Coordinates of C-alpha atoms in Angstrom, one line a residue:
Chain A
M231 CA -0.2 -74.4 -52.8
I232 CA -1.3 -71.9 -55.4
G233 CA -4.8 -70.6 -54.8
T234 CA -5.1 -71.2 -51.1
G235 CA -5.0 -67.4 -50.4
I236 CA -7.9 -66.9 -52.7
L237 CA -9.9 -69.7 -51.1
K238 CA -9.2 -68.2 -47.7
G239 CA -10.4 -64.9 -48.9
M240 CA -13.5 -66.4 -50.3
A241 CA -14.1 -68.1 -47.0
V242 CA -14.0 -64.8 -45.1
T243 CA -16.5 -63.3 -47.6
A244 CA -18.8 -66.3 -47.2
R245 CA -18.5 -66.2 -43.4
N246 CA -19.5 -62.5 -43.4
F247 CA -22.3 -63.0 -46.0
V248 CA -23.9 -65.9 -44.2
G249 CA -23.2 -64.4 -40.8
S250 CA -25.1 -61.3 -41.7
Y251 CA -28.3 -63.3 -41.6
F252 CA -27.7 -64.5 -38.1
D253 CA -25.6 -61.9 -36.4
K254 CA -26.9 -58.4 -36.1
E255 CA -23.4 -57.1 -35.5
R256 CA -22.4 -58.1 -39.0
L257 CA -25.3 -56.3 -40.6
I258 CA -24.1 -52.8 -40.4
T259 CA -25.8 -50.8 -43.1
V260 CA -29.1 -49.0 -42.8
Q261 CA -31.5 -48.1 -45.6
Y262 CA -31.1 -44.4 -45.0
P263 CA -34.2 -42.3 -45.8
E264 CA -36.4 -44.9 -44.2
E265 CA -34.1 -46.1 -41.5
R266 CA -32.0 -43.7 -39.5
N267 CA -29.3 -44.2 -37.0
P268 CA -29.9 -42.2 -33.9
L269 CA -27.7 -39.1 -33.6
P270 CA -25.4 -38.9 -30.6
E271 CA -26.1 -36.1 -28.2
N272 CA -22.9 -34.3 -29.0
Y273 CA -23.6 -34.3 -32.7
R274 CA -23.2 -30.8 -34.2
N275 CA -24.0 -29.5 -37.6
F276 CA -25.0 -25.9 -38.0
P277 CA -25.5 -23.1 -35.5
F278 CA -28.9 -21.6 -34.6
L279 CA -30.0 -18.7 -32.3
V280 CA -31.8 -19.6 -29.1
Y281 CA -34.8 -17.6 -28.0
D282 CA -36.7 -17.7 -24.8
G283 CA -40.5 -17.5 -24.6
D284 CA -42.8 -17.6 -27.5
D285 CA -41.8 -14.7 -29.7
P286 CA -38.8 -15.6 -31.9
Q287 CA -37.8 -12.0 -32.4
A288 CA -38.4 -10.5 -28.9
G289 CA -36.9 -13.4 -27.0
L290 CA -33.5 -13.7 -28.8
R291 CA -30.7 -14.0 -26.4
C292 CA -28.3 -12.5 -28.9
V293 CA -27.1 -9.0 -28.0
A294 CA -25.2 -8.4 -31.2
C295 CA -21.8 -8.2 -29.5
K296 CA -20.3 -9.5 -32.7
I297 CA -17.8 -11.8 -30.9
C298 CA -18.9 -14.8 -33.0
E299 CA -18.6 -12.8 -36.2
K300 CA -15.0 -11.9 -35.3
E301 CA -14.0 -15.4 -34.1
C302 CA -15.6 -17.4 -36.9
P303 CA -12.7 -18.9 -38.8
P304 CA -14.3 -18.9 -42.3
Q305 CA -16.1 -15.6 -41.6
C306 CA -19.6 -16.9 -42.4
I307 CA -21.5 -14.8 -39.9
Y308 CA -22.7 -11.3 -40.7
I309 CA -24.3 -9.1 -38.0
V310 CA -25.7 -5.6 -38.0
K311 CA -26.4 -4.2 -34.6
S312 CA -29.6 -2.4 -33.8
E313 CA -29.7 1.3 -32.9
D314 CA -32.2 1.0 -30.1
K315 CA -32.2 -1.3 -27.1
K316 CA -34.8 -3.8 -26.0
P317 CA -35.1 -5.8 -22.8
D318 CA -33.4 -9.2 -22.9
Y319 CA -34.4 -12.3 -21.1
M320 CA -33.2 -10.9 -17.8
G321 CA -35.0 -7.7 -18.3
K322 CA -31.9 -5.6 -19.0
P323 CA -32.1 -3.4 -22.0
Q324 CA -29.7 -4.7 -24.6
F325 CA -28.9 -4.2 -28.3
Y326 CA -30.3 -6.9 -30.6
P327 CA -29.2 -8.0 -34.0
K328 CA -31.0 -6.2 -36.8
I329 CA -29.4 -8.5 -39.3
F330 CA -28.0 -11.9 -38.4
D331 CA -27.0 -14.0 -41.4
I332 CA -25.1 -17.3 -41.5
D333 CA -24.0 -18.7 -44.8
V334 CA -24.5 -22.5 -44.8
S335 CA -22.2 -23.0 -47.7
V336 CA -19.3 -21.4 -45.9
C337 CA -19.9 -22.6 -42.3
M338 CA -17.7 -25.5 -41.4
S339 CA -19.5 -26.6 -38.2
C340 CA -16.5 -26.0 -36.0
Q341 CA -18.5 -24.8 -33.0
I342 CA -16.2 -21.9 -32.2
C343 CA -19.1 -19.5 -32.3
V344 CA -20.8 -21.5 -29.6
E345 CA -17.7 -21.6 -27.4
V346 CA -16.9 -17.9 -27.6
C347 CA -20.5 -16.7 -27.0
P348 CA -20.8 -15.2 -23.5
F349 CA -24.6 -15.1 -23.6
E350 CA -25.4 -18.7 -24.5
A351 CA -27.2 -17.3 -27.5
I352 CA -25.9 -19.5 -30.3
K353 CA -25.9 -23.3 -30.2
M354 CA -25.3 -26.1 -32.5
D355 CA -28.2 -27.7 -34.3
K356 CA -28.5 -31.4 -35.3
E357 CA -30.4 -30.9 -38.5
F358 CA -28.2 -32.2 -41.4
E359 CA -30.6 -32.4 -44.3
L360 CA -29.8 -28.9 -45.5
S361 CA -29.9 -29.3 -49.3
R362 CA -31.8 -26.7 -51.2
R363 CA -33.1 -26.3 -54.7
E364 CA -31.5 -22.9 -55.2
R365 CA -27.8 -22.2 -55.3
F366 CA -27.6 -18.8 -53.5
D367 CA -30.3 -17.3 -51.4
A368 CA -31.7 -20.4 -49.8
L369 CA -28.3 -21.3 -48.4
L370 CA -28.0 -18.0 -46.6
M371 CA -29.8 -18.4 -43.3
R372 CA -31.5 -15.2 -42.1
K373 CA -32.3 -14.3 -38.5
D374 CA -35.8 -15.7 -38.9
D375 CA -34.5 -19.1 -40.2
L376 CA -31.9 -19.3 -37.4
A377 CA -34.1 -18.4 -34.4
K378 CA -35.2 -21.6 -32.6
S379 CA -36.8 -21.9 -29.2
N380 CA -35.1 -22.9 -26.0
D381 CA -37.6 -25.9 -25.9
Y382 CA -36.1 -27.1 -29.2
Y383 CA -32.6 -26.8 -27.7
R384 CA -33.7 -28.8 -24.6
R385 CA -35.1 -31.4 -26.9
I386 CA -32.1 -31.9 -29.1
S387 CA -29.4 -31.7 -26.4
P388 CA -30.9 -32.2 -23.0
T389 CA -27.7 -32.4 -21.0
D390 CA -26.2 -29.2 -22.3
A391 CA -29.5 -27.3 -22.2
A392 CA -29.9 -28.3 -18.5
Q393 CA -26.5 -26.9 -17.7
V394 CA -27.2 -23.7 -19.7
D395 CA -30.6 -23.2 -18.0
A396 CA -29.0 -23.7 -14.6
K397 CA -26.3 -21.2 -15.3
L398 CA -28.7 -18.6 -16.6
A399 CA -31.1 -19.1 -13.7
A400 CA -28.2 -18.6 -11.3
A401 CA -27.2 -15.4 -13.2
A402 CA -30.8 -14.1 -13.1
E403 CA -31.0 -14.8 -9.4
A404 CA -27.7 -13.0 -8.7
A405 CA -28.9 -10.1 -10.8
A406 CA -32.2 -10.0 -8.9
K407 CA -30.3 -10.1 -5.6
R408 CA -28.1 -7.2 -6.7
K409 CA -31.1 -5.2 -7.8
A410 CA -32.7 -5.8 -4.4
A411 CA -29.5 -4.9 -2.6
A412 CA -28.8 -1.8 -4.7
P413 CA -31.7 0.4 -3.5
A414 CA -30.6 0.0 0.1
A415 CA -27.0 1.0 -0.7
S416 CA -27.6 3.9 -2.9
K417 CA -31.2 5.2 -3.1
P418 CA -31.0 7.9 -5.8
A419 CA -29.2 5.9 -8.4
T420 CA -31.6 3.0 -8.5
P421 CA -34.3 3.5 -11.1
A422 CA -32.4 1.0 -13.1
A423 CA -33.9 0.5 -16.4
S424 CA -35.6 -2.8 -16.1
P425 CA -39.2 -2.3 -16.7
A426 CA -39.9 -5.6 -18.5
P427 CA -40.8 -8.7 -16.7
T428 CA -37.9 -11.1 -16.3
R429 CA -38.0 -13.9 -18.8
A430 CA -35.7 -16.1 -16.8
S431 CA -35.6 -19.5 -18.4
S432 CA -35.8 -22.6 -16.3
Chain B
M172 CA 26.9 -37.1 -94.3
S173 CA 27.4 -35.1 -91.2
A174 CA 23.6 -34.6 -91.0
T175 CA 23.1 -38.4 -90.7
V176 CA 25.5 -38.6 -87.8
E177 CA 23.7 -35.8 -86.0
T178 CA 20.4 -37.6 -86.4
L179 CA 21.8 -40.8 -85.1
E180 CA 23.2 -39.0 -82.1
A181 CA 19.9 -37.4 -81.5
M182 CA 18.2 -40.7 -81.6
E183 CA 20.6 -42.2 -79.1
R184 CA 20.4 -39.3 -76.7
P185 CA 18.3 -40.2 -73.7
P186 CA 15.1 -38.1 -73.4
V187 CA 15.6 -35.2 -71.1
S188 CA 12.3 -33.3 -71.3
M189 CA 9.1 -34.5 -69.7
G190 CA 7.0 -32.9 -72.5
S191 CA 4.1 -34.5 -74.1
R192 CA 5.8 -35.7 -77.3
L193 CA 7.2 -39.2 -77.9
E194 CA 10.9 -39.6 -77.6
G195 CA 12.6 -42.7 -78.8
E196 CA 11.0 -45.8 -77.4
L197 CA 9.6 -44.1 -74.3
L198 CA 5.9 -43.5 -74.0
E199 CA 4.8 -40.7 -71.7
V200 CA 1.6 -41.2 -69.9
S201 CA -0.1 -38.7 -67.6
M202 CA -1.7 -40.8 -64.8
G203 CA -4.3 -38.9 -62.9
P204 CA -5.4 -36.5 -61.6
Q205 CA -8.7 -38.3 -62.0
H206 CA -7.5 -41.8 -61.5
P207 CA -9.3 -44.2 -59.1
S208 CA -6.1 -45.3 -57.3
T209 CA -4.4 -42.0 -56.8
H210 CA -6.4 -41.3 -53.6
G211 CA -7.5 -37.9 -54.6
V212 CA -6.3 -35.5 -57.3
F213 CA -2.7 -36.5 -57.8
R214 CA -1.0 -36.7 -61.2
M215 CA 2.1 -38.6 -62.3
N216 CA 3.8 -38.0 -65.5
V217 CA 5.3 -41.4 -66.3
A218 CA 7.7 -42.3 -69.0
L219 CA 7.3 -45.9 -69.9
E220 CA 9.4 -48.3 -71.9
G221 CA 6.9 -50.9 -72.7
E222 CA 5.3 -51.5 -69.2
V223 CA 8.4 -50.5 -67.3
V224 CA 8.7 -47.1 -65.6
R225 CA 11.8 -45.2 -66.6
K226 CA 10.9 -41.8 -65.3
L227 CA 8.2 -40.5 -63.0
K228 CA 7.4 -37.0 -62.1
P229 CA 4.7 -36.4 -59.5
V230 CA 2.5 -33.3 -60.1
F231 CA 0.5 -32.1 -57.2
G232 CA -1.2 -28.9 -56.0
Y233 CA -4.7 -29.6 -57.3
L234 CA -6.0 -29.5 -53.8
H235 CA -4.0 -26.5 -52.7
R236 CA -6.1 -24.2 -50.5
N237 CA -3.6 -21.9 -48.8
H238 CA -3.7 -23.6 -45.5
E239 CA -0.6 -22.0 -44.1
K240 CA -1.6 -18.5 -45.2
I241 CA -5.1 -18.9 -43.8
G242 CA -3.4 -20.0 -40.5
E243 CA -1.5 -16.7 -40.4
N244 CA -4.7 -14.8 -40.8
V245 CA -7.0 -16.3 -38.3
S246 CA -6.6 -16.6 -34.5
Y247 CA -4.7 -19.4 -32.9
L248 CA -8.0 -21.1 -32.0
G249 CA -9.4 -20.5 -35.5
S250 CA -6.7 -22.7 -37.1
M251 CA -7.8 -25.7 -35.0
P252 CA -10.8 -26.6 -37.3
Y253 CA -8.6 -26.1 -40.3
T254 CA -6.1 -28.6 -39.1
D255 CA -8.9 -31.2 -39.3
R256 CA -9.0 -30.7 -43.0
L257 CA -5.3 -31.5 -43.5
D258 CA -5.3 -35.2 -43.3
Y259 CA -9.0 -35.8 -43.0
F260 CA -8.5 -39.4 -42.0
C261 CA -6.7 -38.5 -38.8
S262 CA -8.2 -35.2 -37.6
M263 CA -7.5 -36.1 -34.0
T264 CA -3.8 -36.4 -34.4
N265 CA -3.7 -33.2 -36.5
N266 CA -5.5 -31.4 -33.6
W267 CA -3.0 -32.8 -31.2
A268 CA 0.1 -31.8 -33.1
Y269 CA -1.2 -28.2 -33.5
A270 CA -2.3 -28.0 -29.8
L271 CA 1.1 -29.4 -28.8
S272 CA 3.0 -26.7 -30.7
V273 CA 0.8 -23.9 -29.3
E274 CA 1.2 -25.4 -25.8
K275 CA 5.0 -25.4 -26.3
L276 CA 4.8 -21.8 -27.6
A277 CA 2.8 -20.5 -24.7
G278 CA 4.0 -22.9 -22.0
I279 CA 0.7 -24.4 -21.2
E280 CA 0.3 -27.4 -18.9
V281 CA -2.2 -30.1 -19.8
P282 CA -4.2 -31.9 -17.1
E283 CA -3.5 -35.6 -16.7
R284 CA -7.0 -36.8 -17.9
A285 CA -6.7 -34.8 -21.0
E286 CA -3.3 -36.3 -21.8
Y287 CA -4.8 -39.8 -21.5
L288 CA -7.8 -38.9 -23.6
R289 CA -5.4 -37.6 -26.3
V290 CA -3.4 -40.8 -26.2
I291 CA -6.6 -42.8 -26.5
L292 CA -7.9 -40.8 -29.4
A293 CA -4.6 -40.7 -31.2
E294 CA -4.3 -44.5 -31.0
L295 CA -7.9 -45.0 -32.1
T296 CA -7.1 -42.7 -35.1
R297 CA -4.1 -44.9 -35.8
L298 CA -6.2 -48.0 -35.8
Q299 CA -8.8 -46.6 -38.2
N300 CA -6.2 -45.1 -40.5
H301 CA -4.2 -48.2 -40.8
A302 CA -7.3 -50.4 -41.2
S303 CA -8.5 -48.2 -44.1
L304 CA -5.1 -48.0 -45.6
L305 CA -4.9 -51.8 -45.8
G306 CA -8.3 -51.8 -47.3
F307 CA -7.3 -49.3 -50.0
L308 CA -4.1 -51.1 -50.7
L309 CA -5.9 -54.4 -51.3
N310 CA -8.3 -52.4 -53.4
D311 CA -5.4 -51.1 -55.5
M312 CA -4.1 -54.6 -55.9
G313 CA -7.4 -55.7 -57.5
A314 CA -9.3 -57.1 -54.5
W315 CA -12.1 -54.7 -55.5
G316 CA -14.3 -53.5 -52.7
T317 CA -14.7 -56.3 -50.3
P318 CA -11.6 -56.0 -48.1
L319 CA -12.1 -52.2 -48.2
M320 CA -15.6 -52.6 -47.0
Y321 CA -14.5 -54.8 -44.1
A322 CA -11.9 -52.3 -43.2
F323 CA -14.5 -49.5 -43.4
R324 CA -16.8 -51.5 -41.2
E325 CA -14.2 -51.4 -38.4
R326 CA -13.3 -47.8 -39.1
E327 CA -17.0 -46.9 -38.9
K328 CA -17.2 -48.1 -35.3
I329 CA -14.3 -45.9 -34.4
L330 CA -15.8 -43.0 -36.2
D331 CA -19.0 -43.5 -34.3
L332 CA -16.9 -43.2 -31.1
F333 CA -15.5 -39.9 -32.4
E334 CA -18.9 -38.7 -33.4
S335 CA -20.4 -39.4 -30.0
L336 CA -17.5 -37.6 -28.3
S337 CA -16.7 -34.7 -30.5
G338 CA -19.8 -34.3 -32.5
S339 CA -18.4 -35.1 -35.9
R340 CA -17.2 -38.2 -37.6
M341 CA -14.2 -36.8 -39.4
M342 CA -13.9 -33.1 -38.7
C343 CA -13.6 -33.6 -35.0
D344 CA -12.1 -30.2 -33.9
Y345 CA -11.8 -31.8 -30.5
M346 CA -8.6 -30.6 -28.8
R347 CA -8.0 -27.2 -27.3
F348 CA -4.9 -25.5 -26.0
G349 CA -4.4 -27.0 -22.6
G350 CA -6.7 -29.9 -22.9
C351 CA -9.8 -31.2 -24.7
R352 CA -13.2 -29.8 -25.4
V353 CA -15.6 -32.4 -24.1
D354 CA -15.1 -34.9 -21.4
A355 CA -15.5 -38.6 -22.2
S356 CA -18.3 -40.2 -20.1
R357 CA -17.9 -43.5 -18.4
E358 CA -20.2 -45.1 -20.9
W359 CA -18.1 -43.8 -23.7
L360 CA -15.0 -45.2 -22.3
A361 CA -16.7 -48.6 -21.7
Y362 CA -18.0 -48.7 -25.2
A363 CA -14.6 -47.7 -26.6
K364 CA -13.0 -50.4 -24.5
K365 CA -15.4 -52.9 -26.0
I366 CA -14.6 -51.9 -29.5
V367 CA -10.9 -52.0 -28.9
D368 CA -11.2 -55.4 -27.3
R369 CA -12.8 -56.7 -30.4
F370 CA -10.5 -55.1 -32.8
P371 CA -7.7 -57.8 -32.7
R372 CA -10.3 -60.2 -34.2
F373 CA -10.4 -58.0 -37.3
V374 CA -6.6 -57.5 -37.4
D375 CA -6.0 -61.3 -37.1
E376 CA -8.4 -62.0 -39.9
L377 CA -6.8 -59.4 -42.1
E378 CA -3.3 -60.6 -41.2
Q379 CA -4.2 -64.1 -42.0
L380 CA -5.4 -63.1 -45.4
I381 CA -2.4 -61.0 -46.2
V382 CA 0.5 -63.1 -44.9
G383 CA -0.2 -66.2 -46.8
N384 CA -1.9 -64.8 -49.9
E385 CA 0.2 -65.5 -53.0
V386 CA -1.3 -62.6 -54.9
V387 CA -0.3 -60.2 -52.2
I388 CA 3.2 -61.7 -52.0
A389 CA 3.7 -61.6 -55.7
R390 CA 2.5 -58.0 -56.0
T391 CA 4.3 -56.6 -53.0
Q392 CA 7.5 -58.5 -52.1
N393 CA 10.6 -56.8 -53.7
V394 CA 8.4 -54.0 -55.1
G395 CA 9.3 -50.5 -54.3
N396 CA 12.4 -51.2 -52.2
V397 CA 13.8 -48.3 -50.2
S398 CA 17.2 -48.4 -48.7
P399 CA 17.6 -47.1 -45.1
E400 CA 20.1 -44.6 -46.3
L401 CA 17.8 -43.1 -48.9
A402 CA 14.9 -43.1 -46.4
V403 CA 16.9 -41.3 -43.8
S404 CA 18.4 -38.7 -46.2
A405 CA 15.0 -38.0 -47.8
G406 CA 13.4 -37.4 -44.4
I407 CA 11.0 -40.2 -44.6
T408 CA 9.2 -40.9 -41.3
G409 CA 6.5 -43.1 -39.9
P410 CA 5.8 -46.7 -40.8
M411 CA 7.6 -46.2 -44.2
L412 CA 10.9 -45.5 -42.5
R413 CA 10.4 -48.3 -40.0
A414 CA 9.8 -50.7 -42.8
C415 CA 13.4 -50.1 -43.9
G416 CA 14.6 -51.1 -40.4
V417 CA 15.3 -47.7 -39.0
N418 CA 14.2 -47.5 -35.4
Y419 CA 12.7 -44.0 -35.2
D420 CA 9.3 -43.3 -33.7
V421 CA 8.6 -39.8 -32.3
R422 CA 6.5 -41.5 -29.5
K423 CA 9.7 -43.0 -28.2
V424 CA 12.2 -40.4 -29.3
D425 CA 10.3 -37.3 -27.9
G426 CA 8.1 -39.0 -25.4
Y427 CA 5.4 -36.4 -25.8
G428 CA 2.1 -36.8 -24.1
F429 CA 2.2 -39.7 -21.7
Y430 CA 3.7 -42.2 -24.1
P431 CA 6.7 -42.9 -21.8
R432 CA 4.2 -44.4 -19.4
F433 CA 3.0 -47.0 -21.8
K434 CA 4.7 -50.3 -22.6
F435 CA 4.8 -50.8 -26.4
R436 CA 7.2 -52.0 -29.0
I437 CA 8.1 -50.5 -32.3
P438 CA 7.7 -53.0 -35.2
L439 CA 10.6 -52.9 -37.6
G440 CA 10.9 -54.1 -41.1
E441 CA 13.9 -55.6 -42.9
H442 CA 13.7 -55.1 -46.6
G443 CA 11.9 -51.8 -47.0
D444 CA 9.6 -53.2 -49.7
T445 CA 5.9 -52.8 -50.1
Y446 CA 5.2 -56.0 -48.2
D447 CA 7.1 -54.7 -45.2
R448 CA 5.3 -51.4 -45.3
L449 CA 2.0 -53.3 -45.3
M450 CA 3.0 -55.5 -42.4
M451 CA 4.2 -52.5 -40.4
R452 CA 0.6 -51.3 -40.4
V453 CA -0.7 -54.6 -39.3
L454 CA 1.8 -54.9 -36.5
E455 CA 1.3 -51.3 -35.4
M456 CA -2.4 -51.9 -35.1
G457 CA -1.6 -54.7 -32.6
E458 CA 0.7 -52.3 -30.6
S459 CA -2.0 -49.6 -30.6
V460 CA -4.5 -52.0 -29.2
G461 CA -2.0 -52.7 -26.4
I462 CA -1.5 -49.0 -25.7
L463 CA -5.3 -48.4 -25.6
K464 CA -5.8 -51.2 -23.2
Q465 CA -3.3 -49.7 -20.8
A466 CA -4.8 -46.3 -21.2
F467 CA -8.3 -47.5 -20.4
E468 CA -6.9 -49.0 -17.2
Q469 CA -4.8 -46.0 -16.1
I470 CA -7.1 -43.0 -17.1
P471 CA -7.7 -40.9 -14.0
A472 CA -10.6 -38.7 -13.1
G473 CA -10.1 -35.0 -13.1
P474 CA -10.4 -31.8 -15.2
I475 CA -9.9 -32.1 -18.9
I476 CA -8.8 -28.5 -19.7
N477 CA -6.4 -26.1 -18.1
P478 CA -8.7 -23.3 -16.9
K479 CA -6.0 -20.6 -17.2
V480 CA -6.1 -20.7 -21.0
K481 CA -8.3 -18.0 -22.5
I482 CA -10.6 -18.9 -25.3
R483 CA -10.9 -15.4 -26.7
A484 CA -7.9 -13.1 -27.4
F485 CA -5.4 -15.8 -26.8
R486 CA -1.9 -14.2 -27.2
P487 CA 1.1 -16.4 -26.7
P488 CA 4.4 -14.6 -25.8
V489 CA 6.9 -13.7 -28.6
G490 CA 8.8 -16.7 -29.7
E491 CA 8.8 -19.8 -31.8
A492 CA 8.0 -23.4 -31.3
Y493 CA 7.9 -26.7 -33.2
G494 CA 5.6 -29.4 -31.9
R495 CA 5.7 -32.8 -33.5
I496 CA 3.9 -36.0 -32.9
E497 CA 3.9 -39.5 -34.5
A498 CA 0.8 -39.3 -36.7
P499 CA -0.3 -42.5 -38.3
K500 CA 1.4 -41.4 -41.5
G501 CA 4.7 -40.2 -40.0
E502 CA 6.1 -37.2 -38.1
L503 CA 3.5 -34.4 -38.2
G504 CA 4.8 -31.1 -37.0
F505 CA 3.6 -27.6 -36.7
Y506 CA 6.1 -24.7 -36.6
L507 CA 4.8 -21.5 -35.2
I508 CA 6.3 -18.1 -34.8
S509 CA 4.5 -15.7 -32.5
D510 CA 5.0 -11.9 -32.6
G511 CA 2.8 -11.5 -29.5
G512 CA -0.4 -10.9 -31.5
T513 CA -3.6 -13.0 -31.7
N514 CA -2.5 -14.5 -35.0
P515 CA 0.6 -16.6 -35.7
Y516 CA 3.3 -14.6 -37.5
R517 CA 4.3 -17.7 -39.3
Y518 CA 2.5 -21.0 -39.5
R519 CA 4.1 -24.0 -41.1
V520 CA 3.0 -27.6 -41.4
R521 CA 5.4 -30.5 -41.8
P522 CA 3.2 -33.0 -43.5
P523 CA 4.4 -36.6 -43.3
S524 CA 2.7 -37.8 -46.4
F525 CA 4.0 -35.0 -48.6
I526 CA 7.6 -35.7 -47.5
N527 CA 7.1 -39.5 -47.8
L528 CA 5.9 -38.9 -51.4
T529 CA 9.1 -37.2 -52.5
I530 CA 10.9 -40.6 -53.1
L531 CA 8.1 -42.0 -55.2
E532 CA 10.3 -41.9 -58.3
D533 CA 13.1 -43.8 -56.7
M534 CA 10.7 -46.4 -55.5
C535 CA 9.0 -46.8 -58.9
L536 CA 11.9 -46.9 -61.3
G537 CA 12.2 -50.3 -63.0
H538 CA 8.8 -51.5 -61.9
T539 CA 5.7 -51.8 -64.0
V540 CA 2.8 -49.3 -64.2
A541 CA 0.7 -51.7 -62.2
D542 CA 3.3 -51.7 -59.4
V543 CA 3.2 -47.9 -59.3
M544 CA -0.3 -48.0 -58.0
V545 CA 0.6 -50.5 -55.2
I546 CA 3.7 -48.5 -54.3
L547 CA 1.7 -45.3 -54.2
G548 CA -0.9 -46.9 -52.1
S549 CA 1.7 -48.2 -49.6
I550 CA 3.0 -44.7 -49.0
D551 CA -0.3 -43.8 -47.4
I552 CA -1.0 -40.3 -48.8
V553 CA -3.9 -38.1 -48.3
M554 CA -4.0 -35.3 -50.8
G555 CA -5.5 -32.9 -48.3
E556 CA -2.3 -33.0 -46.4
V557 CA 0.1 -33.2 -49.4
D558 CA -1.3 -30.1 -51.1
R559 CA -2.6 -28.2 -48.0

């Protein structure tokens, strides 16, 4: 009979419409700025630089090795290496980034910088409301904008942060053991340059 | 005298150019690129006789972004996130096709759990792609919005699964050479199983609406027929080829991944018209649900990535490889030539929706303008993949 298809379609619409009052599963939209869906833990949006301790500049884990700059597919990272060295979180003197810029408008959130980083220095953020009033400068994230504390990282992705902390703690312990063993093995070569207190994170 | 004859001859001559002037009774219309039903920026120069299409010339390239050249200038790993942007509805299958060809090139083994995860994600991708295609197709036929929203409701659940696993709804960037990036937790698998178990409810509802609906039947049956001979000679693949009755599915032919371990059937059409193409999608969703259920039962524990594969400075040996999979839209292949360096020497994509689009004119001739939209919708194109 002509018209049954339309009636059937209308019945489905009516069932969904009425059902949305009784069945939470059918009511799927949220009123965004007021209501928010919780983000999954694996959610990734934009990279940030992790620092240990309280000082964002002194505690940066990044040693300006430029691997992420090289591997970044859209080439959105720009790094200038420092001339001098400063002690890193393990107390070893390391280079640090004099300039570390990421262009938000170019970044495609692929996470490759995080995967290739051997120092656990760059991680993915969950902040997605990145709109800016200006077109150019505000979308270029400088080192100061990118630096975020390890506590923040622990808060946004607890599972990964715990793994990273455990790995770094193990590395620091191994380094301390080596340092303790080194003086016994070769006395004269020891004054290893590690004057700063260890800032092991865990 | 002779001048008159020449004029008459000129008037009877069929129009040859596709220029912008009127010729005879034919009206040339440029549909698109900003047309709501072209699924992106796609243009068709259509020559109309009244309402009937006499000529059709597809124009594309508006979304061209040098994908293949970019692929030759970044590392092998660096191309992986770019493949997400090919067919942005099915980033998981794009990842898989690219990973498969690099694995072939470098001879990399994939752990068992990773292969199962890949099958699960590819079939979930197929479910959401076909669901949203049916929504769009009904949208093109005039059922504005509502069926599409129901399809998107189901798609959203699957995208939530992708997001919680890979970190992104559509740009998943999930697979790596020799495995996958993140392991799926037990809770994730349980939740995915729940969603898959409920999916047939939606498919049945949709099928019931489509099969008996006289509007759908009037708009789709005997519209845009493709003969099996034409489909095979034009290189058509995927549900569009199977709608003509040609039994060809890369999952069965190649048996890549662990597909030979699963029991599933290949739905085949008979007439090759738009209705058959539509029903192919509905039936394939049912088969995908079957594969997913088997995969959830069989998935073993274990590593998800081959530890021998280097992330940085990955250099496959000199050679060439073509890896192909059955993406939701058809056969998706990546052809790579390696010269031993960190970048591919040649990187070529075989995009299914681009090649399926090539017979658009043959399908549309003799039908009305309104049918062109339905036929185009039934091909299932994504301009990100057509233009690359």
